[in-house]
PDB file of C-alpha atoms and ligand atoms in Angstrom:
ATOM      1  CA  MET U  42      22.352  -7.160  11.834  1.00 92.00           C
ATOM      2  CA  SER U  43      21.604  -9.569   8.996  1.00 95.00           C
ATOM      3  CA  THR U  44      20.124  -8.513   5.638  1.00 96.00           C
ATOM      4  CA  TYR U  45      16.882 -10.081   6.785  1.00 97.00           C
ATOM      5  CA  GLU U  46      16.768  -8.030   9.991  1.00 97.00           C
ATOM      6  CA  ILE U  47      17.525  -4.772   8.162  1.00 98.00           C
ATOM      7  CA  ILE U  48      14.873  -5.310   5.474  1.00 98.00           C
ATOM      8  CA  GLN U  49      12.359  -6.598   8.031  1.00 98.00           C
ATOM      9  CA  LYS U  50      12.798  -3.446  10.139  1.00 97.00           C
ATOM     10  CA  ALA U  51      12.606  -1.198   7.072  1.00 98.00           C
ATOM     11  CA  HIS U  52       9.396  -2.890   5.874  1.00 98.00           C
ATOM     12  CA  SER U  53       7.918  -2.830   9.366  1.00 98.00           C
ATOM     13  CA  GLY U  54       8.713   0.867   9.944  1.00 97.00           C
ATOM     14  CA  TRP U  55       7.935   2.124   6.437  1.00 98.00           C
ATOM     15  CA  ALA U  56       4.485   0.515   6.757  1.00 98.00           C
ATOM     16  CA  TYR U  57       3.462   3.411   9.045  1.00 98.00           C
ATOM     17  CA  LEU U  58       4.473   5.999   6.443  1.00 98.00           C
ATOM     18  CA  ALA U  59       2.875   4.110   3.542  1.00 98.00           C
ATOM     19  CA  LEU U  60      -0.421   3.701   5.410  1.00 98.00           C
ATOM     20  CA  ILE U  61      -0.468   7.290   6.697  1.00 98.00           C
ATOM     21  CA  PHE U  62       0.230   8.836   3.281  1.00 98.00           C
ATOM     22  CA  LEU U  63      -2.245   6.538   1.565  1.00 98.00           C
ATOM     23  CA  ALA U  64      -4.924   7.350   4.150  1.00 98.00           C
ATOM     24  CA  ILE U  65      -4.257  11.087   3.758  1.00 98.00           C
ATOM     25  CA  ALA U  66      -4.614  10.783  -0.035  1.00 98.00           C
ATOM     26  CA  VAL U  67      -7.924   8.922   0.357  1.00 98.00           C
ATOM     27  CA  ILE U  68      -9.355  11.386   2.894  1.00 98.00           C
ATOM     28  CA  ASN U  69      -8.254  14.332   0.743  1.00 98.00           C
ATOM     29  CA  ALA U  70      -9.923  12.818  -2.331  1.00 98.00           C
ATOM     30  CA  VAL U  71     -13.183  12.152  -0.469  1.00 98.00           C
ATOM     31  CA  ILE U  72     -13.226  15.728   0.861  1.00 98.00           C
ATOM     32  CA  GLY U  73     -12.418  17.149  -2.591  1.00 98.00           C
ATOM     33  CA  LEU U  74     -15.181  15.093  -4.186  1.00 98.00           C
ATOM     34  CA  ASN U  75     -17.823  16.037  -1.636  1.00 98.00           C
ATOM     35  CA  SER U  76     -16.938  19.734  -1.465  1.00 98.00           C
ATOM     36  CA  LYS U  77     -16.767  19.952  -5.277  1.00 95.00           C
ATOM     37  CA  SER U  78     -13.355  21.650  -4.977  1.00 97.00           C
ATOM     38  CA  GLU U  79     -11.001  22.426  -7.791  1.00 98.00           C
ATOM     39  CA  PHE U  80      -8.246  19.788  -8.202  1.00 98.00           C
ATOM     40  CA  THR U  81      -5.020  21.683  -7.477  1.00 98.00           C
ATOM     41  CA  LYS U  82      -1.293  20.980  -7.282  1.00 98.00           C
ATOM     42  CA  LYS U  83      -1.704  20.116  -3.585  1.00 98.00           C
ATOM     43  CA  ASP U  84      -4.161  17.343  -4.464  1.00 98.00           C
ATOM     44  CA  ARG U  85      -1.803  16.015  -7.125  1.00 98.00           C
ATOM     45  CA  MET U  86       1.073  15.983  -4.626  1.00 98.00           C
ATOM     46  CA  LEU U  87      -0.941  14.101  -2.008  1.00 98.00           C
ATOM     47  CA  GLY U  88      -1.830  11.495  -4.638  1.00 98.00           C
ATOM     48  CA  LEU U  89       1.808  11.280  -5.687  1.00 98.00           C
ATOM     49  CA  PHE U  90       3.022  10.812  -2.090  1.00 98.00           C
ATOM     50  CA  GLY U  91       0.534   7.985  -1.616  1.00 98.00           C
ATOM     51  CA  LEU U  92       1.853   6.381  -4.806  1.00 98.00           C
ATOM     52  CA  ILE U  93       5.554   6.793  -3.957  1.00 98.00           C
ATOM     53  CA  PHE U  94       5.335   5.653  -0.345  1.00 98.00           C
ATOM     54  CA  THR U  95       3.402   2.500  -1.241  1.00 98.00           C
ATOM     55  CA  HIS U  96       5.822   1.720  -4.094  1.00 98.00           C
ATOM     56  CA  ILE U  97       8.825   1.948  -1.791  1.00 98.00           C
ATOM     57  CA  GLN U  98       6.995  -0.392   0.593  1.00 98.00           C
ATOM     58  CA  LEU U  99       6.424  -2.756  -2.324  1.00 98.00           C
ATOM     59  CA  LEU U 100      10.179  -2.775  -3.012  1.00 98.00           C
ATOM     60  CA  PHE U 101      11.019  -3.612   0.610  1.00 98.00           C
ATOM     61  CA  GLY U 102       8.296  -6.275   0.571  1.00 98.00           C
ATOM     62  CA  LEU U 103       9.587  -7.916  -2.611  1.00 98.00           C
ATOM     63  CA  ILE U 104      13.106  -8.231  -1.153  1.00 98.00           C
ATOM     64  CA  LEU U 105      11.757  -9.368   2.207  1.00 98.00           C
ATOM     65  CA  TYR U 106       9.726 -12.093   0.552  1.00 98.00           C
ATOM     66  CA  PHE U 107      12.946 -13.858  -0.525  1.00 98.00           C
ATOM     67  CA  VAL U 108      15.030 -13.348   2.620  1.00 98.00           C
ATOM     68  CA  SER U 109      12.387 -13.874   5.327  1.00 98.00           C
ATOM     69  CA  PRO U 110      11.718 -17.282   6.897  1.00 98.00           C
ATOM     70  CA  LEU U 111       8.032 -16.288   6.705  1.00 98.00           C
ATOM     71  CA  GLY U 112       7.996 -15.510   2.957  1.00 98.00           C
ATOM     72  CA  LYS U 113       8.765 -17.733  -0.015  1.00 98.00           C
ATOM     73  CA  ALA U 114      10.495 -20.239   2.268  1.00 97.00           C
ATOM     74  CA  VAL U 115       7.150 -21.349   3.691  1.00 97.00           C
ATOM     75  CA  LEU U 116       4.966 -20.876   0.611  1.00 97.00           C
ATOM     76  CA  GLY U 117       2.644 -23.855   0.320  1.00 95.00           C
ATOM     77  CA  GLN U 118       2.019 -24.367   4.042  1.00 95.00           C
ATOM     78  CA  MET U 119      -1.644 -23.593   3.547  1.00 95.00           C
ATOM     79  CA  LYS U 120      -2.941 -25.163   6.757  1.00 96.00           C
ATOM     80  CA  ASP U 121      -1.185 -22.676   9.016  1.00 97.00           C
ATOM     81  CA  PRO U 122      -3.137 -19.385   8.809  1.00 97.00           C
ATOM     82  CA  ALA U 123      -0.187 -17.255   9.994  1.00 97.00           C
ATOM     83  CA  LEU U 124       2.227 -18.726   7.427  1.00 97.00           C
ATOM     84  CA  ARG U 125      -0.417 -18.559   4.685  1.00 98.00           C
ATOM     85  CA  LEU U 126      -0.869 -14.870   5.495  1.00 98.00           C
ATOM     86  CA  THR U 127       2.796 -13.820   5.301  1.00 98.00           C
ATOM     87  CA  SER U 128       3.826 -16.158   2.443  1.00 98.00           C
ATOM     88  CA  LEU U 129       0.789 -15.803   0.186  1.00 98.00           C
ATOM     89  CA  GLU U 130      -2.178 -13.605   1.129  1.00 98.00           C
ATOM     90  CA  HIS U 131      -0.309 -10.503   2.305  1.00 98.00           C
ATOM     91  CA  PRO U 132       2.125 -10.379  -0.668  1.00 98.00           C
ATOM     92  CA  LEU U 133      -0.486 -11.223  -3.321  1.00 98.00           C
ATOM     93  CA  ILE U 134      -3.237  -8.917  -2.065  1.00 98.00           C
ATOM     94  CA  ASN U 135      -0.775  -6.070  -1.542  1.00 98.00           C
ATOM     95  CA  ILE U 136       0.619  -6.366  -5.066  1.00 98.00           C
ATOM     96  CA  ILE U 137      -2.970  -6.191  -6.393  1.00 98.00           C
ATOM     97  CA  ALA U 138      -3.682  -3.209  -4.101  1.00 98.00           C
ATOM     98  CA  ILE U 139      -0.606  -1.323  -5.281  1.00 98.00           C
ATOM     99  CA  ALA U 140      -1.475  -2.108  -8.911  1.00 98.00           C
ATOM    100  CA  LEU U 141      -4.919  -0.533  -8.326  1.00 98.00           C
ATOM    101  CA  ILE U 142      -3.302   2.537  -6.768  1.00 98.00           C
ATOM    102  CA  THR U 143      -0.994   2.820  -9.786  1.00 98.00           C
ATOM    103  CA  ILE U 144      -3.941   2.500 -12.188  1.00 98.00           C
ATOM    104  CA  GLY U 145      -5.765   5.234 -10.245  1.00 98.00           C
ATOM    105  CA  TRP U 146      -2.747   7.507 -10.508  1.00 98.00           C
ATOM    106  CA  SER U 147      -2.389   6.931 -14.283  1.00 98.00           C
ATOM    107  CA  LYS U 148      -6.103   7.382 -14.903  1.00 98.00           C
ATOM    108  CA  HIS U 149      -6.322  10.718 -13.062  1.00 98.00           C
ATOM    109  CA  LYS U 150      -3.709  12.206 -15.394  1.00 97.00           C
ATOM    110  CA  LYS U 151      -5.880  11.605 -18.451  1.00 98.00           C
ATOM    111  CA  LEU U 152      -9.023  13.055 -16.904  1.00 98.00           C
ATOM    112  CA  THR U 153      -9.905  16.701 -17.354  1.00 97.00           C
ATOM    113  CA  THR U 154     -12.479  17.607 -14.689  1.00 98.00           C
ATOM    114  CA  SER U 155     -11.709  18.020 -10.987  1.00 98.00           C
ATOM    115  CA  HIS U 156     -14.724  15.884 -10.120  1.00 98.00           C
ATOM    116  CA  ALA U 157     -13.471  12.969 -12.244  1.00 98.00           C
ATOM    117  CA  LYS U 158      -9.964  13.216 -10.789  1.00 98.00           C
ATOM    118  CA  PHE U 159     -11.169  13.200  -7.169  1.00 98.00           C
ATOM    119  CA  LYS U 160     -13.558  10.363  -7.952  1.00 98.00           C
ATOM    120  CA  THR U 161     -10.808   8.238  -9.507  1.00 98.00           C
ATOM    121  CA  PHE U 162      -8.525   8.758  -6.510  1.00 98.00           C
ATOM    122  CA  THR U 163     -11.379   7.991  -4.131  1.00 98.00           C
ATOM    123  CA  ILE U 164     -12.231   4.696  -5.822  1.00 98.00           C
ATOM    124  CA  PHE U 165      -8.782   3.298  -6.642  1.00 98.00           C
ATOM    125  CA  TYR U 166      -6.858   4.530  -3.612  1.00 98.00           C
ATOM    126  CA  ALA U 167      -9.614   3.605  -1.136  1.00 98.00           C
ATOM    127  CA  LEU U 168      -9.908   0.128  -2.645  1.00 98.00           C
ATOM    128  CA  GLY U 169      -6.131  -0.256  -2.409  1.00 98.00           C
ATOM    129  CA  LEU U 170      -6.116   0.898   1.214  1.00 98.00           C
ATOM    130  CA  ILE U 171      -8.933  -1.467   2.201  1.00 98.00           C
ATOM    131  CA  LEU U 172      -7.180  -4.419   0.539  1.00 98.00           C
ATOM    132  CA  ILE U 173      -3.896  -3.593   2.279  1.00 98.00           C
ATOM    133  CA  LEU U 174      -5.578  -3.226   5.689  1.00 98.00           C
ATOM    134  CA  SER U 175      -7.389  -6.525   5.196  1.00 98.00           C
ATOM    135  CA  ARG U 176      -4.134  -8.496   4.979  1.00 98.00           C
ATOM    136  CA  ILE U 177      -1.695  -6.877   7.434  1.00 98.00           C
ATOM    137  CA  PRO U 178      -0.147  -9.356   9.891  1.00 98.00           C
ATOM    138  CA  TRP U 179      -1.496  -7.179  12.717  1.00 97.00           C
ATOM    139  CA  LYS U 180      -0.475  -9.442  15.605  1.00 94.00           C
ATOM    140  CA  MET U 181       3.124  -9.628  14.401  1.00 95.00           C
ATOM    141  CA  TRP U 182       3.310  -5.913  13.675  1.00 95.00           C
ATOM    142  CA  LEU U 183       1.878  -4.503  16.849  1.00 87.00           C
ATOM    143  CA  ASN U 184       3.600  -6.927  19.226  1.00 83.00           C
TER     144      ASN U 184
HETATM  145  C1  HEM T 208       1.659  -1.242   1.081  1.00 92.96           C
HETATM  146  C2  HEM T 208       1.928  -2.521   1.121  1.00 92.96           C
HETATM  147  C3  HEM T 208       2.434  -3.249   2.343  1.00 92.96           C
HETATM  148  C4  HEM T 208       2.313  -2.944   3.675  1.00 92.96           C
HETATM  149  C5  HEM T 208       1.627  -1.733   4.312  1.00 92.96           C
HETATM  150  C6  HEM T 208       2.986  -3.996   4.410  1.00 92.96           C
HETATM  151  C7  HEM T 208       3.096  -4.062   5.785  1.00 92.96           C
HETATM  152  C8  HEM T 208       3.642  -5.124   6.501  1.00 92.96           C
HETATM  153  C9  HEM T 208       3.672  -5.205   7.930  1.00 92.96           C
HETATM  154  C10 HEM T 208       3.132  -4.144   8.884  1.00 92.96           C
HETATM  155  C11 HEM T 208       4.273  -6.388   8.255  1.00 92.96           C
HETATM  156  C12 HEM T 208       4.565  -6.920   9.657  1.00 92.96           C
HETATM  157  C13 HEM T 208       5.930  -6.427  10.052  1.00 92.96           C
HETATM  158  C14 HEM T 208       6.364  -6.812  11.437  1.00 92.96           C
HETATM  159  O1  HEM T 208       6.030  -7.885  11.913  1.00 92.96           O
HETATM  160  O2  HEM T 208       7.049  -6.012  12.082  1.00 92.96           O
HETATM  161  C15 HEM T 208       4.633  -7.064   7.025  1.00 92.96           C
HETATM  162  C16 HEM T 208       5.266  -8.281   6.931  1.00 92.96           C
HETATM  163  C17 HEM T 208       5.657  -8.888   5.752  1.00 92.96           C
HETATM  164  N1  HEM T 208       5.472  -8.387   4.482  1.00 92.96           N
HETATM  165 FE1  HEM T 208       4.512  -6.658   4.007  1.00 92.96          FE
HETATM  166  N2  HEM T 208       3.509  -4.922   3.515  1.00 92.96           N
HETATM  167  C18 HEM T 208       3.186  -4.499   2.244  1.00 92.96           C
HETATM  168  C19 HEM T 208       3.518  -5.146   1.065  1.00 92.96           C
HETATM  169  C20 HEM T 208       4.225  -6.331   0.966  1.00 92.96           C
HETATM  170  C21 HEM T 208       4.563  -7.000  -0.274  1.00 92.96           C
HETATM  171  C22 HEM T 208       4.144  -6.506  -1.659  1.00 92.96           C
HETATM  172  C23 HEM T 208       5.264  -8.121   0.056  1.00 92.96           C
HETATM  173  C24 HEM T 208       5.889  -9.192  -0.819  1.00 92.96           C
HETATM  174  C25 HEM T 208       5.899  -9.209  -2.122  1.00 92.96           C
HETATM  175  C26 HEM T 208       5.382  -8.175   1.502  1.00 92.96           C
HETATM  176  C27 HEM T 208       6.009  -9.159   2.214  1.00 92.96           C
HETATM  177  C28 HEM T 208       6.005  -9.298   3.583  1.00 92.96           C
HETATM  178  C29 HEM T 208       6.564 -10.437   4.305  1.00 92.96           C
HETATM  179  C30 HEM T 208       7.251 -11.653   3.683  1.00 92.96           C
HETATM  180  C31 HEM T 208       6.351 -10.188   5.681  1.00 92.96           C
HETATM  181  C32 HEM T 208       6.783 -11.087   6.860  1.00 92.96           C
HETATM  182  C33 HEM T 208       8.193 -10.637   7.191  1.00 92.96           C
HETATM  183  C34 HEM T 208       8.832 -11.199   8.440  1.00 92.96           C
HETATM  184  O3  HEM T 208       8.500 -10.767   9.536  1.00 92.96           O
HETATM  185  O4  HEM T 208       9.730 -12.039   8.295  1.00 92.96           O
HETATM  186  N3  HEM T 208       4.744  -7.052   2.020  1.00 92.96           N
HETATM  187  N4  HEM T 208       4.237  -6.258   5.955  1.00 92.96           N
END
């Protein structure tokens, strides 16, 4: 297997974990916010898992971008929607999404009330998740 194939498979497989852990963190934050629960260690851990799993995916993605024939190699081919997605939209939007998730994580640490912590996770993590879902190459992934 070539470096490309290994990284492509890692990025493709890890995507399930990143999305699942991010979704769990979002759902947990929404529930915590609505039920006015106390923010506990469990909630912190779920937020941390969401952060770590998406960051590892970011690392795979950054490497993949330079070794894939669908990444940097075809950047600039704006007329082809599939190439524009994998070489520009997916990488750019996902970096922004992961930056938002990271900001949410940092912000929650400085807040003191449970309500504010859950609210911050709800906003930043949900926004990150929506952005990521909006730019997944679904056809490639699920085929
Ligand atoms: C949480 C963030 C991310 C998720 C969930 C994600 C998920 C995916 C998925 C599901 C695919 C399709 C894989 C397949 O066809 O089997 C893909 C492809 C790709 N991703 Fe990501 N990705 C993320 C972030 C990034 C970032 C930040 C970059 C680059 C900086 C990137 C670069 C790429 C490239 C270049 C491809 C096309 C690879 C190829 O098939 O040759 N990804 N990504």
